[in-house]
Amino acid sequence: MKTLLCILLLAGVAVAGKKDKPAPAANPLDRYVSDAEARSAVASTTTPGSIWLPGSRLADAARDVRASQVDDLLTVVVNEQASAVATGTTKTQRTSSTKNSITALAGVTKATGALANLANTSGDTELNGQGTTSRTTTLTTTLTARVTHVLPGGGLVVEASKDLMVNSERQTITVRGVVRPADIDATNSVQSNRLGQLEVHINGKGVVGDAVRRPFILYRLLLGLLPF
């Protein structure tokens, strides 16, 4: 009886200690579809007997094709170039001289020869250093962004995400920013240099990403200790 009770207690502890695995993060496209469906569910319905339906082409015949509302799409042309150059120069110079001599030896005879110039030292130290670093980054791509918010001043908060998978190498590009409706051209496109608060994130994961990733600290310490 005691053995059975112990088994039941252990089983209860094991079940209580088991933690539920966290749900996987939602895919950006799935999240976009669910948000659009949620907004569509609470949207106002058409008045019975109305001739025009909100989703028909005739209803949007006179509507501007440029993005202006939440969930509207527009094209973002990313063409970013950044370059930085830093130059530093260091120069130090120091000269020192010391001279000691003896004019009389034990008060009897006058010091001559090598004794007259017992110590004569001089030193000259000079350091010249110069360093230059430069870096250039170029990103050119095109993404389709979605309007996530409409600001009170009329600005549109847009967000775009592109996920590429090639040969087990995954690359994710995310662009966010605020655009003025006046900066959107007739083709419903906007240049990235017209976006305020621009954020561009590029993350890579795969064979190439693992090769260029910095190794852990123990491996770096081992490399520093090895003579080869």
JSON list of C-alpha atoms in Angstrom, two decimals:
[
{"chain": "A", "resi": 1, "resn": "MET", "atom": "CA", "xyz": [0.00, 0.00, 0.00]},
{"chain": "A", "resi": 2, "resn": "LYS", "atom": "CA", "xyz": [2.83, 2.37, 0.92]},
{"chain": "A", "resi": 3, "resn": "THR", "atom": "CA", "xyz": [4.63, 1.52, -2.30]},
{"chain": "A", "resi": 4, "resn": "LEU", "atom": "CA", "xyz": [1.53, 2.34, -4.36]},
{"chain": "A", "resi": 5, "resn": "LEU", "atom": "CA", "xyz": [1.10, 5.63, -2.50]},
{"chain": "A", "resi": 6, "resn": "CYS", "atom": "CA", "xyz": [4.73, 6.59, -3.18]},
{"chain": "A", "resi": 7, "resn": "ILE", "atom": "CA", "xyz": [4.32, 5.82, -6.89]},
{"chain": "A", "resi": 8, "resn": "LEU", "atom": "CA", "xyz": [1.21, 8.00, -7.08]},
{"chain": "A", "resi": 9, "resn": "LEU", "atom": "CA", "xyz": [2.98, 10.87, -5.29]},
{"chain": "A", "resi": 10, "resn": "LEU", "atom": "CA", "xyz": [5.99, 10.67, -7.61]},
{"chain": "A", "resi": 11, "resn": "ALA", "atom": "CA", "xyz": [3.74, 10.61, -10.66]},
{"chain": "A", "resi": 12, "resn": "GLY", "atom": "CA", "xyz": [1.88, 13.67, -9.40]},
{"chain": "A", "resi": 13, "resn": "VAL", "atom": "CA", "xyz": [5.13, 15.56, -8.81]},
{"chain": "A", "resi": 14, "resn": "ALA", "atom": "CA", "xyz": [6.39, 14.65, -12.28]},
{"chain": "A", "resi": 15, "resn": "VAL", "atom": "CA", "xyz": [3.17, 15.88, -13.90]},
{"chain": "A", "resi": 16, "resn": "ALA", "atom": "CA", "xyz": [3.19, 19.09, -11.86]},
{"chain": "A", "resi": 17, "resn": "GLY", "atom": "CA", "xyz": [6.83, 19.78, -12.68]},
{"chain": "A", "resi": 18, "resn": "LYS", "atom": "CA", "xyz": [6.39, 19.31, -16.40]},
{"chain": "A", "resi": 19, "resn": "LYS", "atom": "CA", "xyz": [6.24, 22.68, -18.12]},
{"chain": "A", "resi": 20, "resn": "ASP", "atom": "CA", "xyz": [4.27, 23.29, -21.24]},
{"chain": "A", "resi": 21, "resn": "LYS", "atom": "CA", "xyz": [6.41, 24.09, -24.25]},
{"chain": "A", "resi": 22, "resn": "PRO", "atom": "CA", "xyz": [5.95, 27.66, -25.48]},
{"chain": "A", "resi": 23, "resn": "ALA", "atom": "CA", "xyz": [3.93, 27.99, -28.63]},
{"chain": "A", "resi": 24, "resn": "PRO", "atom": "CA", "xyz": [6.02, 28.75, -31.73]},
{"chain": "A", "resi": 25, "resn": "ALA", "atom": "CA", "xyz": [6.06, 32.34, -32.90]},
{"chain": "A", "resi": 26, "resn": "ALA", "atom": "CA", "xyz": [3.47, 33.16, -35.52]},
{"chain": "A", "resi": 27, "resn": "ASN", "atom": "CA", "xyz": [4.67, 33.57, -39.07]},
{"chain": "A", "resi": 28, "resn": "PRO", "atom": "CA", "xyz": [4.55, 37.23, -40.25]},
{"chain": "A", "resi": 29, "resn": "LEU", "atom": "CA", "xyz": [2.26, 36.31, -43.14]},
{"chain": "A", "resi": 30, "resn": "ASP", "atom": "CA", "xyz": [-0.10, 34.34, -40.88]},
{"chain": "A", "resi": 31, "resn": "ARG", "atom": "CA", "xyz": [-0.16, 37.25, -38.44]},
{"chain": "A", "resi": 32, "resn": "TYR", "atom": "CA", "xyz": [-0.97, 39.65, -41.27]},
{"chain": "A", "resi": 33, "resn": "VAL", "atom": "CA", "xyz": [-3.86, 37.48, -42.50]},
{"chain": "A", "resi": 34, "resn": "SER", "atom": "CA", "xyz": [-5.30, 37.06, -39.00]},
{"chain": "A", "resi": 35, "resn": "ASP", "atom": "CA", "xyz": [-5.15, 40.82, -38.35]},
{"chain": "A", "resi": 36, "resn": "ALA", "atom": "CA", "xyz": [-6.85, 41.56, -41.66]},
{"chain": "A", "resi": 37, "resn": "GLU", "atom": "CA", "xyz": [-9.61, 39.04, -40.95]},
{"chain": "A", "resi": 38, "resn": "ALA", "atom": "CA", "xyz": [-10.13, 40.48, -37.46]},
{"chain": "A", "resi": 39, "resn": "ARG", "atom": "CA", "xyz": [-10.57, 43.99, -38.85]},
{"chain": "A", "resi": 40, "resn": "SER", "atom": "CA", "xyz": [-12.89, 42.72, -41.56]},
{"chain": "A", "resi": 41, "resn": "ALA", "atom": "CA", "xyz": [-15.08, 41.01, -38.96]},
{"chain": "A", "resi": 42, "resn": "VAL", "atom": "CA", "xyz": [-15.72, 44.25, -37.04]},
{"chain": "A", "resi": 43, "resn": "ALA", "atom": "CA", "xyz": [-16.14, 46.41, -40.16]},
{"chain": "A", "resi": 44, "resn": "SER", "atom": "CA", "xyz": [-19.51, 47.97, -40.82]},
{"chain": "A", "resi": 45, "resn": "THR", "atom": "CA", "xyz": [-21.78, 46.00, -43.13]},
{"chain": "A", "resi": 46, "resn": "THR", "atom": "CA", "xyz": [-23.34, 47.36, -46.30]},
{"chain": "A", "resi": 47, "resn": "THR", "atom": "CA", "xyz": [-26.80, 48.84, -46.02]},
{"chain": "A", "resi": 48, "resn": "PRO", "atom": "CA", "xyz": [-29.38, 46.39, -47.42]},
{"chain": "A", "resi": 49, "resn": "GLY", "atom": "CA", "xyz": [-30.40, 47.38, -50.91]},
{"chain": "A", "resi": 50, "resn": "SER", "atom": "CA", "xyz": [-27.21, 49.32, -51.62]},
{"chain": "A", "resi": 51, "resn": "ILE", "atom": "CA", "xyz": [-26.10, 49.30, -55.27]},
{"chain": "A", "resi": 52, "resn": "TRP", "atom": "CA", "xyz": [-22.36, 49.44, -54.63]},
{"chain": "A", "resi": 53, "resn": "LEU", "atom": "CA", "xyz": [-20.48, 46.89, -52.62]},
{"chain": "A", "resi": 54, "resn": "PRO", "atom": "CA", "xyz": [-17.30, 47.98, -50.78]},
{"chain": "A", "resi": 55, "resn": "GLY", "atom": "CA", "xyz": [-15.23, 45.23, -52.40]},
{"chain": "A", "resi": 56, "resn": "SER", "atom": "CA", "xyz": [-16.37, 45.76, -55.98]},
{"chain": "A", "resi": 57, "resn": "ARG", "atom": "CA", "xyz": [-14.17, 47.34, -58.63]},
{"chain": "A", "resi": 58, "resn": "LEU", "atom": "CA", "xyz": [-16.78, 49.95, -59.55]},
{"chain": "A", "resi": 59, "resn": "ALA", "atom": "CA", "xyz": [-16.82, 51.21, -55.98]},
{"chain": "A", "resi": 60, "resn": "ASP", "atom": "CA", "xyz": [-13.08, 51.95, -56.19]},
{"chain": "A", "resi": 61, "resn": "ALA", "atom": "CA", "xyz": [-13.13, 53.37, -59.71]},
{"chain": "A", "resi": 62, "resn": "ALA", "atom": "CA", "xyz": [-12.39, 56.92, -58.52]},
{"chain": "A", "resi": 63, "resn": "ARG", "atom": "CA", "xyz": [-10.25, 55.96, -55.55]},
{"chain": "A", "resi": 64, "resn": "ASP", "atom": "CA", "xyz": [-6.57, 56.83, -55.44]},
{"chain": "A", "resi": 65, "resn": "VAL", "atom": "CA", "xyz": [-4.50, 53.67, -55.80]},
{"chain": "A", "resi": 66, "resn": "ARG", "atom": "CA", "xyz": [-1.83, 54.97, -53.44]},
{"chain": "A", "resi": 67, "resn": "ALA", "atom": "CA", "xyz": [-1.74, 53.54, -49.93]},
{"chain": "A", "resi": 68, "resn": "SER", "atom": "CA", "xyz": [-3.60, 55.65, -47.40]},
{"chain": "A", "resi": 69, "resn": "GLN", "atom": "CA", "xyz": [-5.27, 53.31, -44.92]},
{"chain": "A", "resi": 70, "resn": "VAL", "atom": "CA", "xyz": [-4.29, 50.52, -42.56]},
{"chain": "A", "resi": 71, "resn": "ASP", "atom": "CA", "xyz": [-3.51, 47.24, -44.36]},
{"chain": "A", "resi": 72, "resn": "ASP", "atom": "CA", "xyz": [-2.90, 49.01, -47.67]},
{"chain": "A", "resi": 73, "resn": "LEU", "atom": "CA", "xyz": [0.20, 47.86, -49.54]},
{"chain": "A", "resi": 74, "resn": "LEU", "atom": "CA", "xyz": [2.92, 49.91, -51.19]},
{"chain": "A", "resi": 75, "resn": "THR", "atom": "CA", "xyz": [6.33, 49.25, -52.69]},
{"chain": "A", "resi": 76, "resn": "VAL", "atom": "CA", "xyz": [9.47, 50.39, -50.88]},
{"chain": "A", "resi": 77, "resn": "VAL", "atom": "CA", "xyz": [12.58, 50.76, -53.02]},
{"chain": "A", "resi": 78, "resn": "VAL", "atom": "CA", "xyz": [15.58, 50.42, -50.72]},
{"chain": "A", "resi": 79, "resn": "ASN", "atom": "CA", "xyz": [18.76, 52.02, -51.99]},
{"chain": "A", "resi": 80, "resn": "GLU", "atom": "CA", "xyz": [20.94, 52.83, -49.01]},
{"chain": "A", "resi": 81, "resn": "GLN", "atom": "CA", "xyz": [24.63, 53.66, -49.01]},
{"chain": "A", "resi": 82, "resn": "ALA", "atom": "CA", "xyz": [26.64, 54.46, -45.91]},
{"chain": "A", "resi": 83, "resn": "SER", "atom": "CA", "xyz": [30.35, 55.19, -45.71]},
{"chain": "A", "resi": 84, "resn": "ALA", "atom": "CA", "xyz": [32.56, 56.27, -42.85]},
{"chain": "A", "resi": 85, "resn": "VAL", "atom": "CA", "xyz": [36.24, 57.22, -42.74]},
{"chain": "A", "resi": 86, "resn": "ALA", "atom": "CA", "xyz": [38.22, 57.88, -39.58]},
{"chain": "A", "resi": 87, "resn": "THR", "atom": "CA", "xyz": [41.84, 59.06, -39.49]},
{"chain": "A", "resi": 88, "resn": "GLY", "atom": "CA", "xyz": [44.03, 59.53, -36.44]},
{"chain": "A", "resi": 89, "resn": "THR", "atom": "CA", "xyz": [47.62, 60.76, -36.09]},
{"chain": "A", "resi": 90, "resn": "THR", "atom": "CA", "xyz": [49.80, 60.69, -32.98]},
{"chain": "A", "resi": 91, "resn": "LYS", "atom": "CA", "xyz": [53.24, 62.26, -32.65]},
{"chain": "A", "resi": 92, "resn": "THR", "atom": "CA", "xyz": [55.32, 62.66, -29.49]},
{"chain": "A", "resi": 93, "resn": "GLN", "atom": "CA", "xyz": [58.94, 63.75, -29.08]},
{"chain": "A", "resi": 94, "resn": "ARG", "atom": "CA", "xyz": [61.13, 64.04, -25.99]},
{"chain": "A", "resi": 95, "resn": "THR", "atom": "CA", "xyz": [64.81, 64.97, -25.59]},
{"chain": "A", "resi": 96, "resn": "SER", "atom": "CA", "xyz": [66.81, 64.72, -22.35]},
{"chain": "A", "resi": 97, "resn": "SER", "atom": "CA", "xyz": [70.47, 65.35, -21.53]},
{"chain": "A", "resi": 98, "resn": "THR", "atom": "CA", "xyz": [72.54, 64.83, -18.36]},
{"chain": "A", "resi": 99, "resn": "LYS", "atom": "CA", "xyz": [76.20, 65.82, -17.81]},
{"chain": "A", "resi": 100, "resn": "ASN", "atom": "CA", "xyz": [78.32, 65.27, -14.66]},
{"chain": "A", "resi": 101, "resn": "SER", "atom": "CA", "xyz": [81.97, 66.26, -14.24]},
{"chain": "A", "resi": 102, "resn": "ILE", "atom": "CA", "xyz": [84.65, 66.40, -11.48]},
{"chain": "A", "resi": 103, "resn": "THR", "atom": "CA", "xyz": [86.80, 69.53, -11.24]},
{"chain": "A", "resi": 104, "resn": "ALA", "atom": "CA", "xyz": [89.02, 68.33, -8.38]},
{"chain": "A", "resi": 105, "resn": "LEU", "atom": "CA", "xyz": [89.93, 64.88, -7.12]},
{"chain": "A", "resi": 106, "resn": "ALA", "atom": "CA", "xyz": [90.15, 64.56, -3.30]},
{"chain": "A", "resi": 107, "resn": "GLY", "atom": "CA", "xyz": [90.94, 68.25, -3.13]},
{"chain": "A", "resi": 108, "resn": "VAL", "atom": "CA", "xyz": [94.55, 67.65, -4.13]},
{"chain": "A", "resi": 109, "resn": "THR", "atom": "CA", "xyz": [94.90, 67.35, -7.84]},
{"chain": "A", "resi": 110, "resn": "LYS", "atom": "CA", "xyz": [92.79, 68.62, -10.64]},
{"chain": "A", "resi": 111, "resn": "ALA", "atom": "CA", "xyz": [90.77, 65.98, -12.45]},
{"chain": "A", "resi": 112, "resn": "THR", "atom": "CA", "xyz": [91.93, 65.46, -15.98]},
{"chain": "A", "resi": 113, "resn": "GLY", "atom": "CA", "xyz": [91.25, 63.04, -18.79]},
{"chain": "A", "resi": 114, "resn": "ALA", "atom": "CA", "xyz": [88.32, 60.72, -18.35]},
{"chain": "A", "resi": 115, "resn": "LEU", "atom": "CA", "xyz": [87.66, 61.93, -14.80]},
{"chain": "A", "resi": 116, "resn": "ALA", "atom": "CA", "xyz": [86.87, 65.39, -16.02]},
{"chain": "A", "resi": 117, "resn": "ASN", "atom": "CA", "xyz": [83.89, 63.99, -17.88]},
{"chain": "A", "resi": 118, "resn": "LEU", "atom": "CA", "xyz": [82.77, 61.25, -15.53]},
{"chain": "A", "resi": 119, "resn": "ALA", "atom": "CA", "xyz": [79.21, 60.97, -16.81]},
{"chain": "A", "resi": 120, "resn": "ASN", "atom": "CA", "xyz": [77.57, 62.41, -19.87]},
{"chain": "A", "resi": 121, "resn": "THR", "atom": "CA", "xyz": [74.27, 60.92, -21.02]},
{"chain": "A", "resi": 122, "resn": "SER", "atom": "CA", "xyz": [71.67, 62.06, -23.47]},
{"chain": "A", "resi": 123, "resn": "GLY", "atom": "CA", "xyz": [68.45, 60.58, -24.80]},
{"chain": "A", "resi": 124, "resn": "ASP", "atom": "CA", "xyz": [66.00, 61.25, -27.58]},
{"chain": "A", "resi": 125, "resn": "THR", "atom": "CA", "xyz": [62.59, 59.58, -27.82]},
{"chain": "A", "resi": 126, "resn": "GLU", "atom": "CA", "xyz": [60.20, 59.99, -30.70]},
{"chain": "A", "resi": 127, "resn": "LEU", "atom": "CA", "xyz": [56.89, 58.28, -31.50]},
{"chain": "A", "resi": 128, "resn": "ASN", "atom": "CA", "xyz": [54.95, 58.59, -34.73]},
{"chain": "A", "resi": 129, "resn": "GLY", "atom": "CA", "xyz": [51.64, 56.79, -35.17]},
{"chain": "A", "resi": 130, "resn": "GLN", "atom": "CA", "xyz": [48.97, 56.99, -37.82]},
{"chain": "A", "resi": 131, "resn": "GLY", "atom": "CA", "xyz": [45.80, 54.98, -38.36]},
{"chain": "A", "resi": 132, "resn": "THR", "atom": "CA", "xyz": [42.97, 55.03, -40.88]},
{"chain": "A", "resi": 133, "resn": "THR", "atom": "CA", "xyz": [39.74, 53.03, -40.95]},
{"chain": "A", "resi": 134, "resn": "SER", "atom": "CA", "xyz": [37.07, 53.05, -43.63]},
{"chain": "A", "resi": 135, "resn": "ARG", "atom": "CA", "xyz": [33.80, 51.21, -44.10]},
{"chain": "A", "resi": 136, "resn": "THR", "atom": "CA", "xyz": [31.23, 51.21, -46.88]},
{"chain": "A", "resi": 137, "resn": "THR", "atom": "CA", "xyz": [27.81, 49.54, -46.84]},
{"chain": "A", "resi": 138, "resn": "THR", "atom": "CA", "xyz": [25.43, 49.28, -49.79]},
{"chain": "A", "resi": 139, "resn": "LEU", "atom": "CA", "xyz": [21.95, 47.76, -49.76]},
{"chain": "A", "resi": 140, "resn": "THR", "atom": "CA", "xyz": [19.67, 47.64, -52.79]},
{"chain": "A", "resi": 141, "resn": "THR", "atom": "CA", "xyz": [16.38, 45.75, -52.76]},
{"chain": "A", "resi": 142, "resn": "THR", "atom": "CA", "xyz": [12.65, 46.16, -53.30]},
{"chain": "A", "resi": 143, "resn": "LEU", "atom": "CA", "xyz": [9.98, 45.15, -50.80]},
{"chain": "A", "resi": 144, "resn": "THR", "atom": "CA", "xyz": [6.22, 45.45, -50.52]},
{"chain": "A", "resi": 145, "resn": "ALA", "atom": "CA", "xyz": [5.25, 47.06, -47.23]},
{"chain": "A", "resi": 146, "resn": "ARG", "atom": "CA", "xyz": [2.00, 47.16, -45.30]},
{"chain": "A", "resi": 147, "resn": "VAL", "atom": "CA", "xyz": [0.54, 50.20, -43.59]},
{"chain": "A", "resi": 148, "resn": "THR", "atom": "CA", "xyz": [0.28, 49.33, -39.90]},
{"chain": "A", "resi": 149, "resn": "HIS", "atom": "CA", "xyz": [-0.79, 52.69, -38.45]},
{"chain": "A", "resi": 150, "resn": "VAL", "atom": "CA", "xyz": [-2.09, 56.04, -39.63]},
{"chain": "A", "resi": 151, "resn": "LEU", "atom": "CA", "xyz": [-0.71, 58.86, -37.48]},
{"chain": "A", "resi": 152, "resn": "PRO", "atom": "CA", "xyz": [-2.85, 61.87, -36.50]},
{"chain": "A", "resi": 153, "resn": "GLY", "atom": "CA", "xyz": [-0.74, 64.12, -38.73]},
{"chain": "A", "resi": 154, "resn": "GLY", "atom": "CA", "xyz": [-1.40, 61.92, -41.75]},
{"chain": "A", "resi": 155, "resn": "GLY", "atom": "CA", "xyz": [1.88, 60.00, -41.74]},
{"chain": "A", "resi": 156, "resn": "LEU", "atom": "CA", "xyz": [1.78, 56.30, -42.52]},
{"chain": "A", "resi": 157, "resn": "VAL", "atom": "CA", "xyz": [3.74, 53.77, -40.50]},
{"chain": "A", "resi": 158, "resn": "VAL", "atom": "CA", "xyz": [4.82, 51.04, -42.89]},
{"chain": "A", "resi": 159, "resn": "GLU", "atom": "CA", "xyz": [6.54, 47.72, -42.30]},
{"chain": "A", "resi": 160, "resn": "ALA", "atom": "CA", "xyz": [7.96, 45.26, -44.80]},
{"chain": "A", "resi": 161, "resn": "SER", "atom": "CA", "xyz": [9.53, 41.86, -44.31]},
{"chain": "A", "resi": 162, "resn": "LYS", "atom": "CA", "xyz": [11.19, 39.56, -46.82]},
{"chain": "A", "resi": 163, "resn": "ASP", "atom": "CA", "xyz": [12.27, 36.03, -45.93]},
{"chain": "A", "resi": 164, "resn": "LEU", "atom": "CA", "xyz": [14.57, 34.23, -48.37]},
{"chain": "A", "resi": 165, "resn": "MET", "atom": "CA", "xyz": [15.68, 30.59, -48.13]},
{"chain": "A", "resi": 166, "resn": "VAL", "atom": "CA", "xyz": [18.39, 29.47, -50.56]},
{"chain": "A", "resi": 167, "resn": "ASN", "atom": "CA", "xyz": [20.49, 26.31, -50.10]},
{"chain": "A", "resi": 168, "resn": "SER", "atom": "CA", "xyz": [19.76, 26.04, -46.37]},
{"chain": "A", "resi": 169, "resn": "GLU", "atom": "CA", "xyz": [20.76, 29.69, -45.96]},
{"chain": "A", "resi": 170, "resn": "ARG", "atom": "CA", "xyz": [17.99, 31.88, -44.56]},
{"chain": "A", "resi": 171, "resn": "GLN", "atom": "CA", "xyz": [18.06, 35.66, -44.84]},
{"chain": "A", "resi": 172, "resn": "THR", "atom": "CA", "xyz": [15.45, 37.97, -43.36]},
{"chain": "A", "resi": 173, "resn": "ILE", "atom": "CA", "xyz": [15.17, 41.64, -44.33]},
{"chain": "A", "resi": 174, "resn": "THR", "atom": "CA", "xyz": [12.91, 43.93, -42.31]},
{"chain": "A", "resi": 175, "resn": "VAL", "atom": "CA", "xyz": [12.20, 47.58, -43.12]},
{"chain": "A", "resi": 176, "resn": "ARG", "atom": "CA", "xyz": [10.15, 49.97, -40.99]},
{"chain": "A", "resi": 177, "resn": "GLY", "atom": "CA", "xyz": [9.55, 53.68, -41.16]},
{"chain": "A", "resi": 178, "resn": "VAL", "atom": "CA", "xyz": [7.13, 56.59, -41.48]},
{"chain": "A", "resi": 179, "resn": "VAL", "atom": "CA", "xyz": [6.20, 57.96, -44.89]},
{"chain": "A", "resi": 180, "resn": "ARG", "atom": "CA", "xyz": [4.24, 61.02, -45.91]},
{"chain": "A", "resi": 181, "resn": "PRO", "atom": "CA", "xyz": [1.41, 60.37, -48.37]},
{"chain": "A", "resi": 182, "resn": "ALA", "atom": "CA", "xyz": [2.82, 63.12, -50.61]},
{"chain": "A", "resi": 183, "resn": "ASP", "atom": "CA", "xyz": [6.07, 61.14, -51.03]},
{"chain": "A", "resi": 184, "resn": "ILE", "atom": "CA", "xyz": [4.25, 58.14, -52.54]},
{"chain": "A", "resi": 185, "resn": "ASP", "atom": "CA", "xyz": [4.39, 58.38, -56.33]},
{"chain": "A", "resi": 186, "resn": "ALA", "atom": "CA", "xyz": [1.69, 57.50, -58.85]},
{"chain": "A", "resi": 187, "resn": "THR", "atom": "CA", "xyz": [2.88, 53.87, -59.02]},
{"chain": "A", "resi": 188, "resn": "ASN", "atom": "CA", "xyz": [2.31, 53.46, -55.27]},
{"chain": "A", "resi": 189, "resn": "SER", "atom": "CA", "xyz": [6.05, 53.32, -54.61]},
{"chain": "A", "resi": 190, "resn": "VAL", "atom": "CA", "xyz": [8.34, 55.24, -52.28]},
{"chain": "A", "resi": 191, "resn": "GLN", "atom": "CA", "xyz": [12.11, 55.53, -52.02]},
{"chain": "A", "resi": 192, "resn": "SER", "atom": "CA", "xyz": [13.72, 54.49, -48.76]},
{"chain": "A", "resi": 193, "resn": "ASN", "atom": "CA", "xyz": [15.37, 57.90, -48.34]},
{"chain": "A", "resi": 194, "resn": "ARG", "atom": "CA", "xyz": [11.86, 59.36, -48.01]},
{"chain": "A", "resi": 195, "resn": "LEU", "atom": "CA", "xyz": [11.08, 57.29, -44.92]},
{"chain": "A", "resi": 196, "resn": "GLY", "atom": "CA", "xyz": [11.46, 58.86, -41.52]},
{"chain": "A", "resi": 197, "resn": "GLN", "atom": "CA", "xyz": [12.70, 56.85, -38.53]},
{"chain": "A", "resi": 198, "resn": "LEU", "atom": "CA", "xyz": [13.96, 54.29, -41.01]},
{"chain": "A", "resi": 199, "resn": "GLU", "atom": "CA", "xyz": [14.94, 50.91, -39.57]},
{"chain": "A", "resi": 200, "resn": "VAL", "atom": "CA", "xyz": [16.60, 48.27, -41.73]},
{"chain": "A", "resi": 201, "resn": "HIS", "atom": "CA", "xyz": [17.50, 44.91, -40.21]},
{"chain": "A", "resi": 202, "resn": "ILE", "atom": "CA", "xyz": [19.23, 42.07, -42.07]},
{"chain": "A", "resi": 203, "resn": "ASN", "atom": "CA", "xyz": [19.64, 38.75, -40.30]},
{"chain": "A", "resi": 204, "resn": "GLY", "atom": "CA", "xyz": [21.23, 35.66, -41.76]},
{"chain": "A", "resi": 205, "resn": "LYS", "atom": "CA", "xyz": [21.19, 32.11, -40.49]},
{"chain": "A", "resi": 206, "resn": "GLY", "atom": "CA", "xyz": [22.71, 29.05, -42.06]},
{"chain": "A", "resi": 207, "resn": "VAL", "atom": "CA", "xyz": [26.04, 27.72, -43.23]},
{"chain": "A", "resi": 208, "resn": "VAL", "atom": "CA", "xyz": [27.46, 31.11, -44.17]},
{"chain": "A", "resi": 209, "resn": "GLY", "atom": "CA", "xyz": [26.04, 32.81, -41.09]},
{"chain": "A", "resi": 210, "resn": "ASP", "atom": "CA", "xyz": [27.53, 30.19, -38.80]},
{"chain": "A", "resi": 211, "resn": "ALA", "atom": "CA", "xyz": [30.92, 30.49, -40.48]},
{"chain": "A", "resi": 212, "resn": "VAL", "atom": "CA", "xyz": [31.18, 34.25, -39.93]},
{"chain": "A", "resi": 213, "resn": "ARG", "atom": "CA", "xyz": [29.67, 34.25, -36.46]},
{"chain": "A", "resi": 214, "resn": "ARG", "atom": "CA", "xyz": [32.10, 35.03, -33.68]},
{"chain": "A", "resi": 215, "resn": "PRO", "atom": "CA", "xyz": [33.06, 31.87, -31.72]},
{"chain": "A", "resi": 216, "resn": "PHE", "atom": "CA", "xyz": [32.33, 31.49, -28.03]},
{"chain": "A", "resi": 217, "resn": "ILE", "atom": "CA", "xyz": [34.70, 32.93, -25.43]},
{"chain": "A", "resi": 218, "resn": "LEU", "atom": "CA", "xyz": [36.46, 29.67, -24.45]},
{"chain": "A", "resi": 219, "resn": "TYR", "atom": "CA", "xyz": [37.38, 29.00, -28.08]},
{"chain": "A", "resi": 220, "resn": "ARG", "atom": "CA", "xyz": [38.74, 32.54, -28.45]},
{"chain": "A", "resi": 221, "resn": "LEU", "atom": "CA", "xyz": [40.84, 32.14, -25.29]},
{"chain": "A", "resi": 222, "resn": "LEU", "atom": "CA", "xyz": [42.23, 28.85, -26.58]},
{"chain": "A", "resi": 223, "resn": "LEU", "atom": "CA", "xyz": [43.19, 30.45, -29.88]},
{"chain": "A", "resi": 224, "resn": "GLY", "atom": "CA", "xyz": [44.99, 33.21, -27.99]},
{"chain": "A", "resi": 225, "resn": "LEU", "atom": "CA", "xyz": [47.05, 30.73, -25.98]},
{"chain": "A", "resi": 226, "resn": "LEU", "atom": "CA", "xyz": [48.08, 28.50, -28.87]},
{"chain": "A", "resi": 227, "resn": "PRO", "atom": "CA", "xyz": [51.38, 29.55, -30.52]},
{"chain": "A", "resi": 228, "resn": "PHE", "atom": "CA", "xyz": [50.22, 28.45, -33.98]}
]
